[in-house]
XYZ file of C-alpha atoms in Angstrom:
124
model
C 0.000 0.000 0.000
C 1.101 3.240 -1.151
C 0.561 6.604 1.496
C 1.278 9.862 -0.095
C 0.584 13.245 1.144
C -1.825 15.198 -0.594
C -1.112 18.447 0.443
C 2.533 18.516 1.604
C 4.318 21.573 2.885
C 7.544 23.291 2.088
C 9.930 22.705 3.885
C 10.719 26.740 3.799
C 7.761 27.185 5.791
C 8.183 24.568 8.411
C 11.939 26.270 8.777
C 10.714 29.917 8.809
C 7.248 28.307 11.264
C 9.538 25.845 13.279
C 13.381 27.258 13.524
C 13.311 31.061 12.924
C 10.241 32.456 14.632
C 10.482 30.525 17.798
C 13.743 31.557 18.186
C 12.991 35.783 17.147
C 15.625 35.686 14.756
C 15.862 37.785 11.349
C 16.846 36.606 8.243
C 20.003 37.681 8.121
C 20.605 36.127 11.624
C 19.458 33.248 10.503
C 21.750 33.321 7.512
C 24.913 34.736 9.474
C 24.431 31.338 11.263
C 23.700 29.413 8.633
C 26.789 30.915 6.890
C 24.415 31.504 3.167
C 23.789 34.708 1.556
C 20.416 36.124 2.948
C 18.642 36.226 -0.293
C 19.568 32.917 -0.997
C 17.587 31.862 2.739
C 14.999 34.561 2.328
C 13.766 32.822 -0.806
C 13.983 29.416 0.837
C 11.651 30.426 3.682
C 9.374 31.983 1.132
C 8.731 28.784 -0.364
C 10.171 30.272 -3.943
C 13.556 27.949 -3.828
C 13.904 24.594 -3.136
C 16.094 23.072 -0.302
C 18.999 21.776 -1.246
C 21.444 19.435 0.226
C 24.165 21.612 1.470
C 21.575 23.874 3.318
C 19.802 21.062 5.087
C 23.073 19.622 6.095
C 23.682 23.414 7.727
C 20.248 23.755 9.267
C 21.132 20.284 10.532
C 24.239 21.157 12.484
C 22.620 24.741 13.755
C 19.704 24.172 14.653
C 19.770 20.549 14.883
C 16.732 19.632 12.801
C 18.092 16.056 10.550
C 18.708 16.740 7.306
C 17.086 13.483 5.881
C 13.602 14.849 6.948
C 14.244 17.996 5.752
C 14.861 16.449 2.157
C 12.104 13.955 2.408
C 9.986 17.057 3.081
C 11.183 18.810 -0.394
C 10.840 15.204 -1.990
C 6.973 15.203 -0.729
C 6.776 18.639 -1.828
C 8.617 18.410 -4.997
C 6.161 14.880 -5.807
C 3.071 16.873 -4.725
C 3.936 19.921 -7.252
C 4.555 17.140 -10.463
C 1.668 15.035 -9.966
C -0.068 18.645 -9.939
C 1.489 20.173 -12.551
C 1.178 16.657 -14.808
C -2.067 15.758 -14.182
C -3.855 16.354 -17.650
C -1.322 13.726 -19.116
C -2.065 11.215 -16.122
C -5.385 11.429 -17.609
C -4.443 11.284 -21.528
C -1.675 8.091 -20.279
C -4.136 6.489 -18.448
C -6.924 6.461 -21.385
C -4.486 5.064 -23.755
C -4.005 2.485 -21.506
C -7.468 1.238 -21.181
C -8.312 2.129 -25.018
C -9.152 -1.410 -27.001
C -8.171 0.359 -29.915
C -4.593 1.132 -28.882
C -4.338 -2.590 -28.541
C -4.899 -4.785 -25.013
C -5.429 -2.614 -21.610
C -2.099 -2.726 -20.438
C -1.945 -3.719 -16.751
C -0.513 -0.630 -15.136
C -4.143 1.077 -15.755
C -5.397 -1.295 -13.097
C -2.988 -0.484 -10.873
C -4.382 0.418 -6.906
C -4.950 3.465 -6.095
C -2.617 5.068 -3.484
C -4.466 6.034 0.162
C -4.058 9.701 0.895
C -3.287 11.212 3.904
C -4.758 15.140 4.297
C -2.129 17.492 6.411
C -3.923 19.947 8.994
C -2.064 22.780 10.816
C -3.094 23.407 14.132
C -2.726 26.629 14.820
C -2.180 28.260 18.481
C-alpha cells in the first residue's frame, strides 16, 4: 500500500514556522548562522527555492533539525507539485491504456490506487 501526502508543505515554511520564529531571529541572523547569503535563505523560507542538500546539512548542524527529513519534506513537496502540474497527461496516459483500440489494456491502468493522507495545521 502506497501513502502519499496530498497536500505537503515546504519545507521553507516549516523552517521559517519551526526554527526562525520561535527563536525571534531575522533573516540575516538566521543566515549569518547558517553561513548563506540572505537572499539565498529569504527565498527558501518563502517557499520560492527549493532546499537543497548543502543547506539542510547546515540547518542540521545549527539548529539541529536532521537533514534526511528535511529532504524527504522537499521530496513530498517536490512529488506533490509534479503530480499537480502533470495531471492532464495522467489522464491522456491512463486512457491510452485502457483504449481497445490502442491494442490490449495494459496492466498498469489497473494499478491500486494510493491512500491519501490530508495534512492539517493546528494553529495556536
Amino acid at each position: 500500500m502506497v501513502y502519499r501526502l496530498q497536500n505537503p508543505g515546504h519545507p521553507g515554511g516549516y523552517v521559517l514556522r519551526n526554527v526562525i520564529e520561535p527563536r525571534d531571529l531575522t533573516v540575516m541572523d538566521a543566515a549569518s548562522l547558517l553561513d548563506v547569503p540572505r537572499h539565498d535563505l529569504f527565498d527558501f523560507i518563502n517557499e520560492k527555492a527549493p532546499l537543497t542538500a548543502e543547506l539542510a546539512f547546515r540547518i542540521e548542524t545549527v539548529f539541529g533539525i536532521e537533514m534526511e527529513t528535511l529532504m524527504e519534506m522537499q521530496s513530498q513537496f517536490d512529488i506533490a507539485e509534479a503530480r499537480k502540474q502533470f495531471h492532464a497527461l495522467r489522464i491522456e496516459l491512463a486512457a491510452k491504456a485502457r483504449d481497445p483500440m490502442a491494442g490490449s489494456a495494459h496492466p498498469a491502468a489497473e494499478l491500486p490506487q494510493p491512500t491519501i493522507i490530508r495534512r492539517g495545521f493546528a494553529r495556536a
